[in-house]
Amino acid sequence: SLKGSAILCRAPAPARGCAEALRACASMAANFQDVKRSPTFMVGSAQQRGMLEQFQKREQHFTEEYQKNKPLCFSARAYQQTHPAKVRMGYKDADATLTSPMLLGVCDGVSQLEEFNMDPSLLPQEILRICEELAMLQLMPDMPVSPQDAYRGPISLLKEAYQASESFGSTTVLLAALDNGTRIHGKLHPMIAVLSIGDCELLMLRRTNGRPSDLEAVFHTEMQRIDYNVQTPLQLARVDERIDEDFDESIALEVIEKGSAVHCVSAYEGDILILGSDGVFDNLFLDEIVEICNEILRPGKTVDFVPTTPAILSQVAQRIVKDSHAKSDAKGGQFLDTPIGKGGKVDDTSVVVAEIVEWTEAHKEIWSQVRQKRKWKSVLSCGGMQCGGAATSSCSNACQADDDEDRRAKAKSRGPEHESEYSESDDEEKPGCSIA
């Protein structure tokens, strides 16, 4: 006996009689007694039926979202802060973040370039700005797209953005593009394409047991570092003779084409995405990030999805940055554990916290206005971009027409201790306008 475990036995062919068959089975059973892990045991019908019922319950709300056949978008907030120790040393925050309905991004610029009289924040900012403009042309649902502007994936998008940029610098890149064009069996099935160059990371959370359950990690990217050194991530760069006399932009394009780590994952309403620089993921364990999210993003009491308010998303982003910096401060003479060792890493820290929500007619109307205004680029630039000088009346009217909670639609990198403009922060003194 194997204490209740089931073993299927069959006498060797040709049949040699019942006695020989029983001896064969007894021999097999004896052999299994010394095996701690049996290869495979038969599962009874009743047990399988119960398991199938559980699978059906876990997947039910995903099936319901799939059947609704509706386009989705991001509702996002960003927050970044220079580490106090780096502020004291005089380093500039070179991080940049992007929070738009169809594209999220984090870039971590190399601050060391300041030693060569370069502004390390320019290239990260410019790359994300152009990526956002391309995403507006290529990924907005129900909007006309010319053949030359068709979305061809995140690698093509980043290549086009890099070729259109001019700034010098070096940066890691993390993009998450929401593509509503994917169809499975004729039904809309939104997908997120994640592109990573370097050591920024993305973590996706989902309520796998239904709306009333806690968030669980369902997807996580891996960092790209040269020789696993925390100081040398893979980077996208443009430099001159001050750093490298032999630099050729073809090298950067090769990094995009061959060095990008690309993943495609299904998107469901209510999913939470955390995009962070290495200042986040070098200092916080994944379960610590999940715990922060579950502490603040409490599950609903009904099965119907209710979008999280922007203020709550901002709260999550600020908490993640705060806890990341706290890891490098000794408590009682003791440093806390981090993924890279005790005390973690003193670094600029930026994070984007996004929730996947339904793309509505309101989104479409507002972003149609933004897209139209982009054609007047020589006069002003709106949609979350700052307008130079006093905002014109048309820009101001468009901005004021939006609801306060959803009015910021684009992220532009800013200085230390500021959120992106697609956030709840209203402490900016410069004149500007933003449209959600």
Short mmCIF file of C-alpha atoms in Angstrom, two decimals:
data_model
loop_
_atom_site.label_atom_id
_atom_site.label_comp_id
_atom_site.label_asym_id
_atom_site.label_seq_id
_atom_site.Cartn_x
_atom_site.Cartn_y
_atom_site.Cartn_z
CA SER A 1 0.00 0.00 0.00
CA LEU A 2 1.11 3.60 -0.69
CA LYS A 3 -1.16 5.08 2.01
CA GLY A 4 -4.02 5.97 -0.25
CA SER A 5 -2.06 7.07 -3.32
CA ALA A 6 -3.47 5.74 -6.59
CA ILE A 7 -1.30 3.79 -9.00
CA LEU A 8 -2.46 2.58 -12.39
CA CYS A 9 -0.98 -0.83 -13.28
CA ARG A 10 -1.23 -2.81 -16.47
CA ALA A 11 0.23 -6.28 -17.04
CA PRO A 12 2.83 -6.37 -19.78
CA ALA A 13 1.62 -7.57 -23.18
CA PRO A 14 1.11 -10.25 -24.11
CA ALA A 15 -0.89 -11.09 -20.98
CA ARG A 16 0.88 -13.54 -18.69
CA GLY A 17 -1.94 -14.38 -16.35
CA CYS A 18 -3.41 -12.79 -13.26
CA ALA A 19 -0.70 -13.99 -10.90
CA GLU A 20 2.10 -12.44 -12.96
CA ALA A 21 0.19 -9.17 -13.33
CA LEU A 22 -0.28 -8.92 -9.58
CA ARG A 23 3.43 -9.61 -9.02
CA ALA A 24 4.28 -6.80 -11.50
CA CYS A 25 2.05 -4.33 -9.69
CA ALA A 26 3.45 -5.35 -6.30
CA SER A 27 6.96 -4.79 -7.63
CA MET A 28 6.04 -1.30 -8.88
CA ALA A 29 4.51 -0.41 -5.53
CA ALA A 30 7.63 -1.54 -3.72
CA ASN A 31 9.78 0.66 -5.93
CA PHE A 32 7.58 3.70 -5.26
CA GLN A 33 7.91 3.32 -1.48
CA ASP A 34 11.44 4.75 -1.65
CA VAL A 35 10.45 7.69 -3.89
CA LYS A 36 9.74 10.85 -1.94
CA ARG A 37 8.21 12.65 -4.92
CA SER A 38 6.07 10.50 -7.15
CA PRO A 39 6.10 11.53 -10.83
CA THR A 40 2.32 11.65 -11.32
CA PHE A 41 -0.68 10.32 -9.40
CA MET A 42 -4.14 9.93 -10.83
CA VAL A 43 -6.61 12.59 -9.70
CA GLY A 44 -10.12 11.38 -8.97
CA SER A 45 -13.17 12.73 -10.79
CA ALA A 46 -14.66 14.39 -7.70
CA GLN A 47 -11.40 16.19 -6.92
CA GLN A 48 -11.04 17.41 -10.50
CA ARG A 49 -14.62 18.66 -10.55
CA GLY A 50 -14.00 20.72 -7.42
CA MET A 51 -10.81 22.18 -8.87
CA LEU A 52 -12.58 23.15 -12.10
CA GLU A 53 -15.23 24.98 -10.12
CA GLN A 54 -12.51 27.00 -8.38
CA PHE A 55 -10.84 27.81 -11.70
CA GLN A 56 -14.17 29.02 -13.04
CA LYS A 57 -14.70 31.32 -10.05
CA ARG A 58 -11.18 32.80 -10.32
CA GLU A 59 -11.54 33.53 -14.02
CA GLN A 60 -15.15 34.64 -14.01
CA HIS A 61 -14.58 38.36 -13.65
CA PHE A 62 -11.85 38.30 -16.31
CA THR A 63 -14.30 36.60 -18.70
CA GLU A 64 -16.91 39.24 -17.95
CA GLU A 65 -14.48 42.05 -18.78
CA TYR A 66 -13.45 40.25 -21.95
CA GLN A 67 -17.08 39.92 -23.08
CA LYS A 68 -17.78 43.62 -22.58
CA ASN A 69 -15.59 44.26 -25.62
CA LYS A 70 -14.63 47.76 -24.54
CA PRO A 71 -11.41 49.74 -24.98
CA LEU A 72 -9.32 50.57 -21.92
CA CYS A 73 -6.89 53.29 -20.88
CA PHE A 74 -4.58 54.28 -18.03
CA SER A 75 -5.53 56.51 -15.11
CA ALA A 76 -2.14 57.38 -13.65
CA ARG A 77 -0.20 59.53 -11.26
CA ALA A 78 3.57 59.97 -10.91
CA TYR A 79 5.88 61.13 -8.16
CA GLN A 80 9.62 61.62 -8.04
CA GLN A 81 12.08 62.89 -5.49
CA THR A 82 15.81 63.36 -5.37
CA HIS A 83 17.36 61.52 -2.46
CA PRO A 84 18.25 64.05 0.30
CA ALA A 85 21.86 62.80 0.29
CA LYS A 86 22.18 63.57 -3.44
CA VAL A 87 20.63 66.99 -2.92
CA ARG A 88 23.35 67.77 -0.38
CA MET A 89 25.96 66.71 -2.93
CA GLY A 90 24.46 69.05 -5.51
CA TYR A 91 23.33 66.43 -8.04
CA LYS A 92 20.44 67.22 -10.36
CA ASP A 93 17.42 64.94 -10.59
CA ALA A 94 17.66 63.34 -14.04
CA ASP A 95 14.56 61.14 -13.77
CA ALA A 96 11.54 61.67 -16.02
CA THR A 97 8.04 60.21 -15.92
CA LEU A 98 5.14 59.98 -18.37
CA THR A 99 1.48 59.39 -17.52
CA SER A 100 -0.88 59.52 -20.49
CA PRO A 101 -3.98 57.45 -21.28
CA MET A 102 -2.25 55.01 -23.65
CA LEU A 103 1.40 55.22 -22.63
CA LEU A 104 3.28 55.20 -19.34
CA GLY A 105 7.00 55.74 -18.97
CA VAL A 106 9.93 56.13 -16.61
CA CYS A 107 13.43 57.20 -17.62
CA ASP A 108 16.38 57.36 -15.25
CA GLY A 109 19.05 59.69 -16.63
CA VAL A 110 22.71 59.34 -15.72
CA SER A 111 23.54 62.19 -13.32
CA GLN A 112 27.28 61.64 -13.79
CA LEU A 113 27.05 63.53 -17.11
CA GLU A 114 26.97 66.78 -15.11
CA GLU A 115 30.71 66.28 -14.69
CA PHE A 116 30.99 66.79 -18.47
CA ASN A 117 28.86 69.96 -18.44
CA MET A 118 25.79 68.13 -19.77
CA ASP A 119 22.27 68.43 -18.41
CA PRO A 120 21.39 64.75 -17.71
CA SER A 121 17.65 65.47 -17.56
CA LEU A 122 17.24 66.71 -21.14
CA LEU A 123 17.36 63.41 -23.04
CA PRO A 124 14.99 61.53 -20.67
CA GLN A 125 12.48 64.38 -20.86
CA GLU A 126 12.68 64.71 -24.63
CA ILE A 127 12.41 60.96 -25.27
CA LEU A 128 9.24 60.65 -23.17
CA ARG A 129 7.71 63.80 -24.65
CA ILE A 130 8.10 62.51 -28.20
CA CYS A 131 6.92 59.02 -27.20
CA GLU A 132 3.77 60.58 -25.79
CA GLU A 133 3.12 62.53 -28.99
CA LEU A 134 3.55 59.37 -31.06
CA ALA A 135 1.23 57.44 -28.77
CA MET A 136 -1.44 60.10 -29.24
CA LEU A 137 -1.23 59.53 -32.99
CA GLN A 138 -0.98 55.76 -32.93
CA LEU A 139 -2.86 54.36 -29.93
CA MET A 140 -5.92 56.51 -29.20
CA PRO A 141 -9.06 54.37 -29.67
CA ASP A 142 -11.68 55.32 -32.28
CA MET A 143 -9.49 58.00 -33.83
CA PRO A 144 -8.39 58.07 -37.48
CA VAL A 145 -4.84 56.90 -38.02
CA SER A 146 -2.97 57.33 -41.29
CA PRO A 147 -1.00 54.31 -42.55
CA GLN A 148 2.33 55.99 -41.84
CA ASP A 149 1.24 56.63 -38.24
CA ALA A 150 0.06 53.07 -37.56
CA TYR A 151 1.28 51.51 -34.31
CA ARG A 152 3.99 48.93 -34.98
CA GLY A 153 4.97 48.05 -31.45
CA PRO A 154 7.05 49.67 -28.69
CA ILE A 155 10.42 49.14 -30.38
CA SER A 156 9.37 51.07 -33.49
CA LEU A 157 7.82 53.78 -31.32
CA LEU A 158 11.00 54.24 -29.26
CA LYS A 159 13.22 54.18 -32.36
CA GLU A 160 11.16 56.93 -33.95
CA ALA A 161 11.25 58.97 -30.75
CA TYR A 162 15.02 58.63 -30.43
CA GLN A 163 15.61 59.58 -34.08
CA ALA A 164 13.42 62.65 -33.63
CA SER A 165 15.25 63.74 -30.47
CA GLU A 166 18.33 65.97 -30.34
CA SER A 167 19.41 66.17 -26.70
CA PHE A 168 22.62 64.69 -25.37
CA GLY A 169 22.53 62.33 -22.44
CA SER A 170 22.22 58.73 -21.35
CA THR A 171 19.19 57.08 -19.79
CA THR A 172 17.42 53.86 -19.00
CA VAL A 173 13.94 53.52 -20.50
CA LEU A 174 10.73 51.79 -19.40
CA LEU A 175 7.54 52.09 -21.47
CA ALA A 176 4.11 50.48 -21.12
CA ALA A 177 1.86 50.91 -24.17
CA LEU A 178 -1.83 49.98 -24.02
CA ASP A 179 -2.94 48.60 -27.38
CA ASN A 180 -6.69 48.27 -27.88
CA GLY A 181 -6.30 46.96 -31.40
CA THR A 182 -5.75 43.31 -30.48
CA ARG A 183 -8.66 40.99 -31.20
CA ILE A 184 -9.10 37.36 -30.22
CA HIS A 185 -11.92 35.42 -31.90
CA GLY A 186 -13.30 38.72 -33.15
CA LYS A 187 -13.51 40.28 -29.68
CA LEU A 188 -11.49 43.20 -28.41
CA HIS A 189 -8.72 42.07 -26.08
CA PRO A 190 -6.53 44.98 -24.89
CA MET A 191 -2.87 44.16 -24.40
CA ILE A 192 -0.01 46.01 -22.73
CA ALA A 193 3.36 45.98 -24.45
CA VAL A 194 6.20 46.60 -21.99
CA LEU A 195 9.61 47.71 -23.23
CA SER A 196 12.59 47.93 -20.92
CA ILE A 197 16.16 49.09 -21.46
CA GLY A 198 18.15 49.08 -18.23
CA ASP A 199 17.07 48.67 -14.64
CA CYS A 200 13.72 50.42 -14.32
CA GLU A 201 11.07 47.82 -13.57
CA LEU A 202 7.33 47.24 -13.90
CA LEU A 203 5.08 45.34 -11.51
CA MET A 204 1.48 44.45 -12.39
CA LEU A 205 -1.06 43.69 -9.67
CA ARG A 206 -4.51 42.14 -10.02
CA ARG A 207 -7.36 41.04 -7.78
CA THR A 208 -7.18 37.44 -8.96
CA ASN A 209 -9.97 36.24 -6.68
CA GLY A 210 -12.47 38.91 -7.70
CA ARG A 211 -13.17 42.54 -6.81
CA PRO A 212 -13.42 42.05 -3.01
CA SER A 213 -10.02 40.31 -2.82
CA ASP A 214 -6.55 41.75 -2.25
CA LEU A 215 -4.16 42.67 -5.04
CA GLU A 216 -1.59 40.06 -6.05
CA ALA A 217 1.49 40.30 -8.24
CA VAL A 218 0.82 38.71 -11.64
CA PHE A 219 3.69 40.08 -13.74
CA HIS A 220 7.12 41.59 -13.12
CA THR A 221 9.90 42.61 -15.49
CA GLU A 222 13.57 41.96 -14.82
CA MET A 223 16.32 44.56 -14.82
CA GLN A 224 19.10 44.61 -17.42
CA ARG A 225 22.50 45.28 -15.92
CA ILE A 226 25.96 44.77 -17.36
CA ASP A 227 27.79 42.08 -15.38
CA TYR A 228 24.99 42.39 -12.76
CA ASN A 229 26.57 45.62 -11.50
CA VAL A 230 24.04 47.94 -9.83
CA GLN A 231 25.94 50.94 -11.21
CA THR A 232 26.00 49.90 -14.88
CA PRO A 233 22.56 49.30 -16.37
CA LEU A 234 22.00 49.01 -20.10
CA GLN A 235 21.41 52.56 -21.41
CA LEU A 236 20.16 54.53 -24.39
CA ALA A 237 22.60 57.36 -25.08
CA ARG A 238 23.62 60.23 -27.32
CA VAL A 239 26.98 61.80 -26.46
CA ASP A 240 29.64 63.90 -28.15
CA GLU A 241 33.43 64.06 -28.07
CA ARG A 242 33.39 65.19 -24.45
CA ILE A 243 32.63 61.59 -23.52
CA ASP A 244 33.17 59.39 -26.56
CA GLU A 245 34.82 60.56 -29.78
CA ASP A 246 33.76 57.37 -31.57
CA PHE A 247 30.08 57.49 -30.62
CA ASP A 248 27.70 56.62 -33.45
CA GLU A 249 23.92 56.84 -33.20
CA SER A 250 23.65 53.49 -34.94
CA ILE A 251 24.83 51.99 -31.63
CA ALA A 252 21.84 53.51 -29.84
CA LEU A 253 19.45 52.18 -32.48
CA GLU A 254 21.02 48.75 -32.07
CA VAL A 255 20.45 48.97 -28.31
CA ILE A 256 16.76 49.65 -28.98
CA GLU A 257 16.41 46.86 -31.56
CA LYS A 258 18.48 44.16 -29.88
CA GLY A 259 18.74 45.21 -26.25
CA SER A 260 15.10 45.99 -25.49
CA ALA A 261 13.30 43.45 -23.33
CA VAL A 262 9.71 43.35 -24.62
CA HIS A 263 6.76 41.61 -22.96
CA CYS A 264 3.06 41.52 -23.86
CA VAL A 265 0.46 40.97 -21.14
CA SER A 266 -3.33 41.02 -21.07
CA ALA A 267 -4.98 44.10 -19.60
CA TYR A 268 -8.12 44.01 -17.47
CA GLU A 269 -10.12 46.78 -15.87
CA GLY A 270 -8.88 47.32 -12.33
CA ASP A 271 -5.31 46.11 -12.89
CA ILE A 272 -2.67 48.20 -11.11
CA LEU A 273 0.72 48.98 -12.68
CA ILE A 274 3.76 50.19 -10.76
CA LEU A 275 6.60 51.54 -12.91
CA GLY A 276 9.68 52.59 -10.99
CA SER A 277 13.31 53.54 -11.33
CA ASP A 278 16.00 51.43 -9.69
CA GLY A 279 15.65 53.72 -6.68
CA VAL A 280 12.38 51.90 -6.01
CA PHE A 281 13.17 48.28 -6.87
CA ASP A 282 16.70 48.27 -5.41
CA ASN A 283 15.28 49.38 -2.07
CA LEU A 284 11.87 47.72 -1.76
CA PHE A 285 11.03 44.04 -2.03
CA LEU A 286 8.10 43.18 -4.27
CA ASP A 287 5.97 42.05 -1.34
CA GLU A 288 6.58 45.42 0.35
CA ILE A 289 5.23 47.23 -2.73
CA VAL A 290 2.23 44.90 -2.85
CA GLU A 291 1.61 45.54 0.86
CA ILE A 292 1.66 49.33 0.33
CA CYS A 293 -0.87 48.99 -2.49
CA ASN A 294 -3.19 46.75 -0.49
CA GLU A 295 -2.98 49.09 2.49
CA ILE A 296 -4.10 52.11 0.46
CA LEU A 297 -6.06 50.60 -2.44
CA ARG A 298 -8.73 48.82 -0.46
CA PRO A 299 -10.97 46.33 -2.34
CA GLY A 300 -14.51 47.32 -3.21
CA LYS A 301 -17.49 45.88 -1.39
CA THR A 302 -19.34 45.07 -4.60
CA VAL A 303 -18.50 43.09 -7.73
CA ASP A 304 -18.85 46.22 -9.87
CA PHE A 305 -15.64 48.07 -10.63
CA VAL A 306 -15.28 51.60 -9.28
CA PRO A 307 -12.22 53.57 -10.50
CA THR A 308 -9.75 54.76 -7.88
CA THR A 309 -9.62 58.52 -7.42
CA PRO A 310 -6.45 60.28 -8.64
CA ALA A 311 -5.67 61.48 -5.13
CA ILE A 312 -5.43 57.88 -3.90
CA LEU A 313 -3.09 56.92 -6.75
CA SER A 314 -0.91 59.90 -5.81
CA GLN A 315 -0.89 58.71 -2.21
CA VAL A 316 0.41 55.30 -3.29
CA ALA A 317 3.14 56.88 -5.43
CA GLN A 318 4.34 59.16 -2.64
CA ARG A 319 4.33 56.33 -0.10
CA ILE A 320 6.47 54.12 -2.36
CA VAL A 321 9.07 56.86 -2.80
CA LYS A 322 9.08 57.68 0.91
CA ASP A 323 9.58 54.05 1.93
CA SER A 324 12.31 53.62 -0.70
CA HIS A 325 14.34 56.49 0.75
CA ALA A 326 13.78 55.28 4.29
CA LYS A 327 15.72 52.10 3.56
CA SER A 328 19.02 54.00 3.34
CA ASP A 329 18.49 55.72 6.71
CA ALA A 330 19.84 53.75 9.64
CA LYS A 331 17.27 53.09 12.36
CA GLY A 332 18.86 52.71 15.76
CA GLY A 333 22.22 52.20 14.09
CA GLN A 334 20.84 49.37 11.94
CA PHE A 335 20.15 49.48 8.21
CA LEU A 336 17.10 47.71 6.85
CA ASP A 337 17.24 44.80 4.41
CA THR A 338 16.79 45.53 0.70
CA PRO A 339 17.03 43.45 -2.50
CA ILE A 340 20.65 44.58 -2.94
CA GLY A 341 21.69 44.29 0.72
CA LYS A 342 21.33 46.21 3.94
CA GLY A 343 20.94 49.95 3.54
CA GLY A 344 19.91 49.78 -0.09
CA LYS A 345 20.88 52.47 -2.55
CA VAL A 346 20.99 56.26 -2.22
CA ASP A 347 19.35 57.33 -5.46
CA ASP A 348 16.83 59.57 -7.19
CA THR A 349 13.50 57.80 -7.04
CA SER A 350 10.59 58.05 -9.45
CA VAL A 351 7.43 56.00 -9.73
CA VAL A 352 4.27 55.85 -11.81
CA VAL A 353 1.14 54.28 -10.32
CA ALA A 354 -1.59 53.50 -12.84
CA GLU A 355 -4.98 51.83 -12.84
CA ILE A 356 -6.58 50.41 -15.98
CA VAL A 357 -10.02 51.90 -16.55
CA GLU A 358 -12.57 52.06 -19.35
CA TRP A 359 -11.93 54.48 -22.23
CA THR A 360 -15.05 56.65 -22.36
CA GLU A 361 -16.57 59.22 -24.70
CA ALA A 362 -15.35 61.88 -22.27
CA HIS A 363 -11.77 60.71 -22.74
CA LYS A 364 -12.24 60.71 -26.50
CA GLU A 365 -13.66 64.24 -26.61
CA ILE A 366 -10.99 65.76 -24.41
CA TRP A 367 -8.08 64.07 -26.16
CA SER A 368 -9.48 65.04 -29.54
CA GLN A 369 -9.11 68.63 -28.40
CA VAL A 370 -5.57 67.95 -27.24
CA ARG A 371 -4.68 66.35 -30.55
CA GLN A 372 -6.08 69.33 -32.47
CA LYS A 373 -4.11 71.77 -30.35
CA ARG A 374 -0.90 69.90 -31.11
CA LYS A 375 -1.30 71.14 -34.69
CA TRP A 376 -0.85 74.66 -33.33
CA LYS A 377 2.48 73.79 -31.83
CA SER A 378 4.11 77.00 -33.00
CA VAL A 379 1.62 78.99 -30.92
CA LEU A 380 1.18 76.92 -27.78
CA SER A 381 1.44 73.38 -26.44
CA CYS A 382 -1.22 71.93 -24.19
CA GLY A 383 -2.41 68.55 -22.97
CA GLY A 384 -0.34 68.53 -19.82
CA MET A 385 2.54 70.42 -21.44
CA GLN A 386 3.36 73.79 -19.95
CA CYS A 387 2.36 76.80 -22.05
CA GLY A 388 5.01 79.48 -22.34
CA GLY A 389 4.01 82.74 -20.71
CA ALA A 390 0.40 83.45 -19.85
CA ALA A 391 -1.99 80.84 -21.21
CA THR A 392 -4.14 82.04 -24.11
CA SER A 393 -7.89 82.22 -23.70
CA SER A 394 -8.53 79.18 -25.90
CA CYS A 395 -6.04 77.16 -23.91
CA SER A 396 -7.43 78.39 -20.59
CA ASN A 397 -11.02 77.66 -21.58
CA ALA A 398 -10.14 74.15 -22.67
CA CYS A 399 -8.29 73.52 -19.44
CA GLN A 400 -11.08 74.83 -17.24
CA ALA A 401 -13.66 72.68 -19.00
CA ASP A 402 -12.15 69.51 -17.63
CA ASP A 403 -13.12 67.92 -14.36
CA ASP A 404 -10.62 68.54 -11.56
CA GLU A 405 -10.11 64.88 -10.75
CA ASP A 406 -9.22 63.80 -14.27
CA ARG A 407 -7.81 66.98 -15.72
CA ARG A 408 -4.10 66.13 -16.05
CA ALA A 409 -3.42 64.01 -19.11
CA LYS A 410 0.25 64.16 -19.68
CA ALA A 411 3.37 63.82 -17.58
CA LYS A 412 6.34 66.06 -17.94
CA SER A 413 9.45 65.46 -15.90
CA ARG A 414 10.00 68.06 -13.22
CA GLY A 415 12.47 68.87 -10.51
CA PRO A 416 12.92 67.07 -7.18
CA GLU A 417 10.01 66.51 -4.82
CA HIS A 418 7.35 67.13 -7.46
CA GLU A 419 4.70 64.97 -8.97
CA SER A 420 4.10 64.85 -12.68
CA GLU A 421 1.59 67.29 -14.17
CA TYR A 422 -0.78 64.39 -14.64
CA SER A 423 -1.17 64.30 -10.87
CA GLU A 424 -2.75 66.02 -7.91
CA SER A 425 0.13 68.39 -7.29
CA ASP A 426 -0.89 72.02 -7.80
CA ASP A 427 2.17 73.72 -6.33
CA GLU A 428 3.63 74.83 -9.65
CA GLU A 429 4.18 78.59 -9.77
CA LYS A 430 4.85 78.82 -13.52
CA PRO A 431 1.88 79.57 -15.77
CA GLY A 432 0.67 76.50 -17.58
CA CYS A 433 -2.30 74.48 -18.68
CA SER A 434 -3.19 70.84 -18.80
CA ILE A 435 -5.95 68.75 -20.29
CA ALA A 436 -6.85 65.24 -19.20
#
